Short mmCIF file of C-alpha atoms in Angstrom, two decimals:
data_model
loop_
_atom_site.label_atom_id
_atom_site.label_comp_id
_atom_site.label_asym_id
_atom_site.label_seq_id
_atom_site.Cartn_x
_atom_site.Cartn_y
_atom_site.Cartn_z
CA UNK A 1 76.33 193.58 113.86
CA UNK A 2 79.77 192.97 115.31
CA UNK A 3 80.70 189.60 116.70
CA UNK A 4 80.55 190.97 120.26
CA UNK A 5 78.70 193.76 122.01
CA UNK A 6 77.88 194.94 125.50
CA UNK A 7 74.45 195.52 126.99
CA UNK A 8 75.37 198.16 129.55
CA UNK A 9 73.69 199.21 132.81
CA UNK A 10 70.83 196.71 133.01
CA UNK A 11 68.81 195.32 135.85
CA UNK A 12 69.18 191.59 135.31
CA UNK A 13 66.32 189.27 136.17
CA UNK A 14 67.80 186.28 138.02
CA UNK A 15 65.06 183.76 137.34
CA UNK A 16 66.61 181.11 139.58
CA UNK A 17 66.95 183.27 142.68
CA UNK A 18 63.88 185.38 141.97
CA UNK A 19 65.86 188.59 142.39
CA UNK A 20 67.17 191.56 140.43
CA UNK A 21 70.88 192.28 139.96
CA UNK A 22 71.30 196.03 139.52
CA UNK A 23 73.86 197.99 137.51
CA UNK A 24 75.09 194.98 135.58
CA UNK A 25 76.29 194.62 132.01
CA UNK A 26 76.13 191.59 129.75
CA UNK A 27 78.87 190.84 127.24
CA UNK A 28 77.57 188.90 124.25
CA UNK A 29 79.92 187.18 121.83
CA UNK A 30 78.41 185.39 118.88
CA UNK A 31 75.31 183.53 120.02
CA UNK A 32 76.42 183.22 123.66
CA UNK A 33 76.64 185.27 126.81
CA UNK A 34 80.36 185.56 127.52
CA UNK A 35 80.29 187.42 130.83
CA UNK A 36 78.05 189.27 133.26
CA UNK A 37 79.38 192.05 135.46
CA UNK A 38 80.87 195.53 135.11
CA UNK A 39 83.11 196.48 132.18
CA UNK A 40 84.37 200.05 132.70
CA UNK A 41 87.07 199.75 130.04
CA UNK A 42 84.82 198.38 127.28
CA UNK A 43 85.06 200.43 124.07
CA UNK A 44 83.30 198.15 121.60
CA UNK A 45 79.72 198.09 120.35
CA UNK A 46 77.31 198.94 123.15
CA UNK A 47 73.58 198.98 123.78
CA UNK A 48 72.64 201.19 126.71
CA UNK A 49 69.92 199.51 128.74
CA UNK A 50 69.40 202.69 130.78
CA UNK A 51 68.57 200.78 133.96
CA UNK A 52 65.80 198.76 132.34
CA UNK A 53 65.19 195.08 133.06
CA UNK A 54 66.93 192.34 131.08
CA UNK A 55 65.14 188.98 131.19
CA UNK A 56 65.85 185.64 129.51
CA UNK A 57 63.82 185.03 126.38
CA UNK A 58 60.67 183.06 127.12
CA UNK A 59 59.93 179.43 126.17
CA UNK A 60 56.43 178.38 125.13
CA UNK A 61 56.50 174.63 125.68
CA UNK A 62 53.35 173.67 123.72
CA UNK A 63 52.37 175.27 120.41
CA UNK A 64 50.94 174.44 116.97
CA UNK A 65 52.49 176.65 114.28
CA UNK A 66 50.16 175.51 111.50
CA UNK A 67 46.88 176.27 113.27
CA UNK A 68 45.51 179.80 113.00
CA UNK A 69 44.34 180.42 116.61
CA UNK A 70 40.90 181.39 115.37
CA UNK A 71 37.44 180.16 116.38
CA UNK A 72 37.73 177.03 114.18
CA UNK A 73 41.41 176.03 113.82
CA UNK A 74 40.71 172.61 112.35
CA UNK A 75 38.29 173.98 109.77
CA UNK A 76 40.67 176.75 108.76
CA UNK A 77 43.50 174.26 108.35
CA UNK A 78 41.43 171.91 106.20
CA UNK A 79 40.26 174.77 103.97
CA UNK A 80 43.86 175.90 103.35
CA UNK A 81 46.45 174.72 100.85
CA UNK A 82 50.11 174.19 101.78
CA UNK A 83 51.18 177.74 100.92
CA UNK A 84 48.40 179.20 103.06
CA UNK A 85 49.44 176.90 105.88
CA UNK A 86 53.03 178.09 105.57
CA UNK A 87 51.78 181.68 105.69
CA UNK A 88 49.90 180.90 108.91
CA UNK A 89 53.07 179.45 110.48
CA UNK A 90 55.07 182.53 109.43
CA UNK A 91 52.54 184.93 110.95
CA UNK A 92 52.49 182.92 114.16
CA UNK A 93 56.28 182.86 114.38
CA UNK A 94 56.57 186.62 113.89
CA UNK A 95 53.96 187.33 116.56
CA UNK A 96 55.81 185.09 119.02
CA UNK A 97 59.27 186.55 118.54
CA UNK A 98 57.93 190.10 118.83
CA UNK A 99 56.43 189.06 122.17
CA UNK A 100 59.85 187.98 123.46
CA UNK A 101 59.19 184.26 123.06
CA UNK A 102 62.51 183.00 121.74
CA UNK A 103 61.93 179.23 121.91
CA UNK A 104 58.83 177.18 121.07
CA UNK A 105 58.07 173.46 121.19
CA UNK A 106 55.67 172.43 118.42
CA UNK A 107 53.54 169.49 119.52
CA UNK A 108 51.86 168.41 116.25
CA UNK A 109 52.35 169.64 112.70
CA UNK A 110 52.22 168.45 109.12
CA UNK A 111 55.73 167.05 109.25
CA UNK A 112 56.73 167.77 105.64
CA UNK A 113 55.79 171.45 106.05
CA UNK A 114 57.46 171.71 109.45
CA UNK A 115 60.77 170.55 107.94
CA UNK A 116 60.55 173.32 105.34
CA UNK A 117 59.39 175.95 107.81
CA UNK A 118 62.01 175.16 110.45
CA UNK A 119 64.78 175.40 107.86
CA UNK A 120 63.52 178.83 106.81
CA UNK A 121 63.45 180.07 110.40
CA UNK A 122 66.87 178.60 111.18
CA UNK A 123 68.30 180.31 108.09
CA UNK A 124 66.83 183.66 109.10
CA UNK A 125 64.57 183.79 106.04
CA UNK A 126 61.50 183.94 108.29
CA UNK A 127 61.51 185.76 111.66
CA UNK A 128 60.72 183.42 114.49
CA UNK A 129 61.88 181.65 117.64
CA UNK A 130 64.07 178.61 118.02
CA UNK A 131 61.83 175.63 117.23
CA UNK A 132 61.80 172.20 118.83
CA UNK A 133 59.35 170.06 116.88
CA UNK A 134 58.02 166.52 117.09
CA UNK A 135 57.24 166.62 113.37
CA UNK A 136 54.21 164.42 112.94
CA UNK A 137 52.46 163.54 116.19
CA UNK A 138 51.49 159.87 116.29
CA UNK A 139 47.89 158.71 116.70
CA UNK A 140 45.64 155.77 115.90
CA UNK A 141 44.00 155.78 112.47
CA UNK A 142 41.49 158.67 112.45
CA UNK A 143 42.70 159.63 115.93
CA UNK A 144 43.07 163.09 117.42
CA UNK A 145 44.63 165.56 114.95
CA UNK A 146 44.91 162.89 112.24
CA UNK A 147 44.28 165.67 109.71
CA UNK A 148 47.86 166.83 110.38
CA UNK A 149 49.25 163.38 109.48
CA UNK A 150 50.89 160.78 111.69
CA UNK A 151 48.40 157.88 111.84
CA UNK A 152 49.89 154.53 112.87
CA UNK A 153 48.15 151.17 113.20
CA UNK A 154 51.07 148.87 114.03
CA UNK A 155 54.37 148.95 115.88
CA UNK A 156 56.17 148.75 112.54
CA UNK A 157 54.33 151.81 111.22
CA UNK A 158 55.12 153.61 114.46
CA UNK A 159 58.84 152.84 114.14
CA UNK A 160 58.90 154.02 110.54
CA UNK A 161 57.18 157.28 111.43
CA UNK A 162 59.48 157.97 114.39
CA UNK A 163 62.51 157.24 112.20
CA UNK A 164 61.21 159.69 109.57
CA UNK A 165 60.55 162.40 112.15
CA UNK A 166 63.95 162.12 113.82
CA UNK A 167 65.84 161.90 110.53
CA UNK A 168 64.14 165.15 109.47
CA UNK A 169 65.11 167.10 112.57
CA UNK A 170 62.45 166.28 115.16
CA UNK A 171 63.64 166.86 118.72
CA UNK A 172 61.15 164.70 120.63
CA UNK A 173 58.31 162.19 120.15
CA UNK A 174 54.66 163.12 120.68
CA UNK A 175 51.77 160.67 121.03
CA UNK A 176 48.04 161.31 120.93
CA UNK A 177 47.00 158.90 123.66
CA UNK A 178 43.33 159.90 123.86
CA UNK A 179 40.66 161.59 121.82
CA UNK A 180 40.55 165.37 121.64
CA UNK A 181 38.06 168.19 121.46
CA UNK A 182 39.39 169.45 118.12
CA UNK A 183 38.74 166.19 116.27
CA UNK A 184 35.21 164.91 115.55
CA UNK A 185 35.16 161.12 115.54
CA UNK A 186 37.33 160.94 118.67
CA UNK A 187 36.19 160.97 122.29
CA UNK A 188 38.34 162.79 124.88
CA UNK A 189 37.53 160.35 127.69
CA UNK A 190 38.70 157.34 125.62
CA UNK A 191 42.31 156.14 125.85
CA UNK A 192 42.47 155.12 122.21
CA UNK A 193 46.18 154.49 121.59
CA UNK A 194 47.07 150.86 122.40
CA UNK A 195 49.49 150.21 125.25
CA UNK A 196 51.79 148.14 123.05
CA UNK A 197 52.22 151.07 120.65
CA UNK A 198 52.87 153.46 123.54
CA UNK A 199 55.48 151.09 125.00
CA UNK A 200 57.19 150.75 121.63
CA UNK A 201 57.22 154.53 121.21
CA UNK A 202 58.90 155.01 124.59
CA UNK A 203 61.55 152.43 123.68
CA UNK A 204 62.21 154.09 120.31
CA UNK A 205 62.40 157.59 121.78
CA UNK A 206 64.76 156.67 124.57
CA UNK A 207 66.93 154.54 122.29
CA UNK A 208 67.38 157.64 120.14
CA UNK A 209 68.12 159.88 123.13
CA UNK A 210 64.99 162.05 122.92
CA UNK A 211 62.11 162.73 125.28
CA UNK A 212 58.57 161.48 124.72
CA UNK A 213 55.30 163.09 125.67
CA UNK A 214 51.61 162.40 125.07
CA UNK A 215 48.34 164.26 124.76
CA UNK A 216 46.17 162.81 127.54
CA UNK A 217 42.63 163.93 128.31
CA UNK A 218 41.36 160.51 129.37
CA UNK A 219 42.23 159.38 132.88
CA UNK A 220 42.94 155.94 131.44
CA UNK A 221 45.43 157.46 129.01
CA UNK A 222 47.22 159.18 131.91
CA UNK A 223 47.38 155.84 133.69
CA UNK A 224 48.83 154.21 130.58
CA UNK A 225 51.36 157.02 130.27
CA UNK A 226 52.66 156.33 133.75
CA UNK A 227 52.77 152.60 133.07
CA UNK A 228 54.81 152.88 129.88
CA UNK A 229 57.26 155.46 131.25
CA UNK A 230 56.47 158.74 129.49
CA UNK A 231 58.75 161.66 130.27
CA UNK A 232 55.93 164.21 130.04
CA UNK A 233 52.15 164.41 129.83
CA UNK A 234 50.28 167.19 128.01
CA UNK A 235 46.98 168.61 129.34
CA UNK A 236 46.47 165.93 132.06
CA UNK A 237 42.72 166.51 131.94
CA UNK A 238 41.35 163.63 134.06
CA UNK A 239 38.23 162.76 132.06
CA UNK A 240 36.37 159.50 132.66
CA UNK A 241 33.50 157.80 130.84
CA UNK A 242 30.93 159.00 130.03
CA UNK A 243 32.75 162.33 129.78
CA UNK A 244 32.97 163.23 133.46
CA UNK A 245 35.83 165.41 134.72
CA UNK A 246 37.21 164.16 138.05
CA UNK A 247 40.59 165.10 139.46
CA UNK A 248 42.48 161.98 140.63
CA UNK A 249 44.79 162.61 143.61
CA UNK A 250 46.23 159.10 143.67
CA UNK A 251 47.17 159.22 140.01
CA UNK A 252 48.71 162.65 140.46
CA UNK A 253 50.92 161.28 143.24
CA UNK A 254 52.03 158.54 140.83
CA UNK A 255 52.92 161.13 138.17
CA UNK A 256 54.95 163.10 140.69
CA UNK A 257 56.70 160.07 142.12
CA UNK A 258 57.65 158.88 138.63
CA UNK A 259 59.22 162.28 137.92
CA UNK A 260 56.93 162.89 134.96
CA UNK A 261 56.67 166.52 133.80
CA UNK A 262 53.20 168.02 133.30
CA UNK A 263 52.15 170.59 130.73
CA UNK A 264 48.70 171.82 131.83
CA UNK A 265 47.99 174.28 128.95
CA UNK A 266 45.43 176.23 130.96
CA UNK A 267 44.81 179.41 128.98
CA UNK A 268 43.81 177.78 125.70
CA UNK A 269 41.43 175.54 127.62
CA UNK A 270 39.77 178.53 129.25
CA UNK A 271 39.57 180.35 125.92
CA UNK A 272 37.94 177.35 124.27
CA UNK A 273 35.52 176.92 127.19
CA UNK A 274 34.46 180.57 126.84
CA UNK A 275 33.68 180.04 123.17
CA UNK A 276 31.74 176.85 123.86
CA UNK A 277 29.71 178.53 126.61
CA UNK A 278 28.85 181.39 124.28
CA UNK A 279 27.99 179.14 121.35
CA UNK A 280 26.29 176.42 123.35
CA UNK A 281 28.22 173.76 121.42
CA UNK A 282 31.69 172.24 121.17
CA UNK A 283 33.83 171.54 118.09
CA UNK A 284 33.44 167.81 118.65
CA UNK A 285 29.98 166.29 119.36
CA UNK A 286 31.73 163.44 121.19
CA UNK A 287 33.20 165.91 123.69
CA UNK A 288 30.11 165.65 125.90
CA UNK A 289 31.48 167.57 128.91
CA UNK A 290 33.84 169.91 127.10
CA UNK A 291 33.43 173.01 129.25
CA UNK A 292 33.87 171.20 132.56
CA UNK A 293 36.85 169.28 131.18
CA UNK A 294 38.52 172.45 129.94
CA UNK A 295 37.91 174.54 133.04
CA UNK A 296 39.19 171.67 135.17
CA UNK A 297 42.74 172.30 133.96
CA UNK A 298 42.97 175.38 136.18
CA UNK A 299 41.92 173.28 139.18
CA UNK A 300 44.40 170.56 138.22
CA UNK A 301 47.24 173.06 138.05
CA UNK A 302 46.56 174.14 141.60
CA UNK A 303 46.90 170.51 142.69
CA UNK A 304 50.08 170.04 140.66
CA UNK A 305 51.62 173.04 142.38
CA UNK A 306 50.47 171.92 145.82
CA UNK A 307 52.13 168.53 145.30
CA UNK A 308 55.40 169.97 144.01
CA UNK A 309 55.09 168.68 140.46
CA UNK A 310 57.40 169.55 137.59
CA UNK A 311 55.36 172.04 135.54
CA UNK A 312 56.28 173.48 132.14
CA UNK A 313 54.47 176.50 130.75
CA UNK A 314 52.79 176.05 127.39
CA UNK A 315 49.84 177.78 125.79
CA UNK A 316 48.64 175.30 123.14
CA UNK A 317 48.60 178.40 120.94
CA UNK A 318 47.22 177.92 117.49
CA UNK A 319 44.25 176.23 119.18
CA UNK A 320 40.89 177.97 119.58
CA UNK A 321 41.24 181.72 120.19
CA UNK A 322 44.80 181.32 121.51
CA UNK A 323 47.27 183.47 119.53
CA UNK A 324 51.03 183.10 119.59
CA UNK A 325 51.54 185.94 122.07
CA UNK A 326 49.41 184.30 124.80
CA UNK A 327 52.21 183.12 127.08
CA UNK A 328 51.68 185.87 129.66
CA UNK A 329 48.03 184.81 129.87
CA UNK A 330 49.18 181.26 130.59
CA UNK A 331 51.48 182.48 133.35
CA UNK A 332 48.71 184.57 134.89
CA UNK A 333 46.51 181.46 134.88
CA UNK A 334 49.22 179.74 136.90
CA UNK A 335 49.24 182.54 139.48
CA UNK A 336 45.46 182.18 139.72
CA UNK A 337 46.07 178.48 140.44
CA UNK A 338 48.45 179.33 143.28
CA UNK A 339 51.93 179.69 141.78
CA UNK A 340 53.89 182.83 142.59
CA UNK A 341 54.93 185.09 139.72
CA UNK A 342 58.48 183.83 140.21
CA UNK A 343 57.39 180.18 139.98
CA UNK A 344 55.30 180.89 136.90
CA UNK A 345 58.21 182.69 135.20
CA UNK A 346 60.57 179.79 135.88
CA UNK A 347 58.19 177.40 134.08
CA UNK A 348 58.99 179.28 130.85
CA UNK A 349 62.65 180.12 131.47
CA UNK A 350 65.24 178.05 133.33
CA UNK A 351 63.02 175.20 134.54
CA UNK A 352 61.17 175.03 131.24
CA UNK A 353 64.54 174.68 129.50
CA UNK A 354 65.78 172.05 131.95
CA UNK A 355 62.64 169.95 131.65
CA UNK A 356 62.76 170.11 127.85
CA UNK A 357 66.38 168.96 127.91
CA UNK A 358 67.76 172.26 126.61
CA UNK A 359 71.32 172.93 127.73
CA UNK A 360 72.43 176.46 128.69
CA UNK A 361 69.13 178.13 127.85
CA UNK A 362 66.77 180.18 129.99
CA UNK A 363 69.17 182.12 132.22
CA UNK A 364 71.38 185.18 131.91
CA UNK A 365 74.62 183.44 132.78
CA UNK A 366 78.00 183.03 131.06
CA UNK A 367 77.90 180.27 128.47
CA UNK A 368 74.14 180.43 128.03
CA UNK A 369 72.50 181.16 124.70
CA UNK A 370 71.99 184.89 124.30
CA UNK A 371 68.19 184.86 124.08
CA UNK A 372 67.27 188.08 125.87
CA UNK A 373 64.41 190.54 126.25
CA UNK A 374 64.70 194.13 127.43
CA UNK A 375 61.68 195.19 129.49
CA UNK A 376 60.33 198.41 130.92
CA UNK A 377 59.47 196.88 134.30
CA UNK A 378 60.19 194.03 136.69
CA UNK A 379 58.39 190.78 135.68
CA UNK A 380 58.82 189.41 139.21
CA UNK A 381 56.45 192.17 140.34
CA UNK A 382 54.20 192.40 137.27
CA UNK A 383 54.03 189.72 134.58
CA UNK A 384 52.29 192.17 132.26
CA UNK A 385 55.60 193.85 131.44
CA UNK A 386 56.55 190.72 129.49
CA UNK A 387 53.90 191.42 126.84
CA UNK A 388 55.67 194.21 124.94
CA UNK A 389 59.45 193.95 125.18
CA UNK A 390 61.54 196.90 124.07
CA UNK A 391 64.12 194.67 122.40
CA UNK A 392 64.38 190.96 121.70
CA UNK A 393 67.66 189.16 121.03
CA UNK A 394 67.74 185.64 119.62
CA UNK A 395 71.15 183.95 119.82
CA UNK A 396 72.78 187.34 120.25
CA UNK A 397 71.08 188.96 117.25
CA UNK A 398 68.57 191.77 117.63
CA UNK A 399 65.39 190.42 116.02
CA UNK A 400 62.79 192.89 117.29
CA UNK A 401 62.84 196.44 118.52
CA UNK A 402 59.69 198.18 119.70
CA UNK A 403 60.63 201.83 119.70
CA UNK A 404 63.53 202.06 117.28
CA UNK A 405 66.93 203.32 118.31
CA UNK A 406 70.27 201.67 118.82
CA UNK A 407 70.73 198.96 116.12
CA UNK A 408 72.97 196.71 118.25
#
């Protein structure tokens, strides 16, 4: 491919304004968008959009590349060797990029394998999106997802693990601040990461110029997250002892007023709840109110929207029955909770990028990274058109084409 090319005669999805700009062309040079407008004299390489819709590539803000998205992700992981785990990550990455998801934030992985995998994707050896990874998530000994690595018992161990993650390319810090449904031996309503470790993690993250987030099912873990100054909270499930789900309006106001970003991960929760209802049992015997807890995330998201919270869109894909092309399902869950299609789309484009600290990503504007998807219809009217893009560009390179045709 030449260093520059023109995408001619497109309908551009302006995700900020929630409008469509018709009869526009996009000049791409290298990995960036150089200009947007009309170029009647252009004689270089051209891709004719034929009046189809050009949308920014999507951002899935919560994923797990090394889990297989099947009915028992933990069991599958534990039964696999490292090469099988790498194969799982490769399959997941390919599925995502073919769905027009050009950026993903991995929120817990075997760190040594993530380093290897991310280098392969960055080098173009494995098809996949841009990856922002925490490396190893950090949890108490035998805490949630400890089978992926990352257990810490002291502040010193925490500091050493954060230093390792960041020195090996991690882009943020992730804590497991409560138990989780995927991990027997933990209890989702227990805030099981000590406050002093959480405080130290926040200091370390911010001293190194990166954001910090935490998995929080337990209401007490959410409260601790606010106290220690987290930038983000994942799931935000509001579960109290002895396993009761109860939305907390006062705490939600505190999250909003502190400017903390929430990642509600609704679709995976609903998928897992469906499996548990059908099976009559949860993955984790300690997860005594799993279905109610999981289905509560949809309710919570409605409250987050009502209160004007900062919401990022993430699927938790890799988790139970949640494949790596589930982002549209997540967005449709948000519309069920009360967001407009435009608001839902922004959570995985420009606002998602802003909240993750990504510069010049998530819009079709000059200077922005040329992550683009060509669609048959208008996603502001029908989110379903996002599922099967005609073409996907990652950093200005065509990485997927549905129907064949122009190689630009």
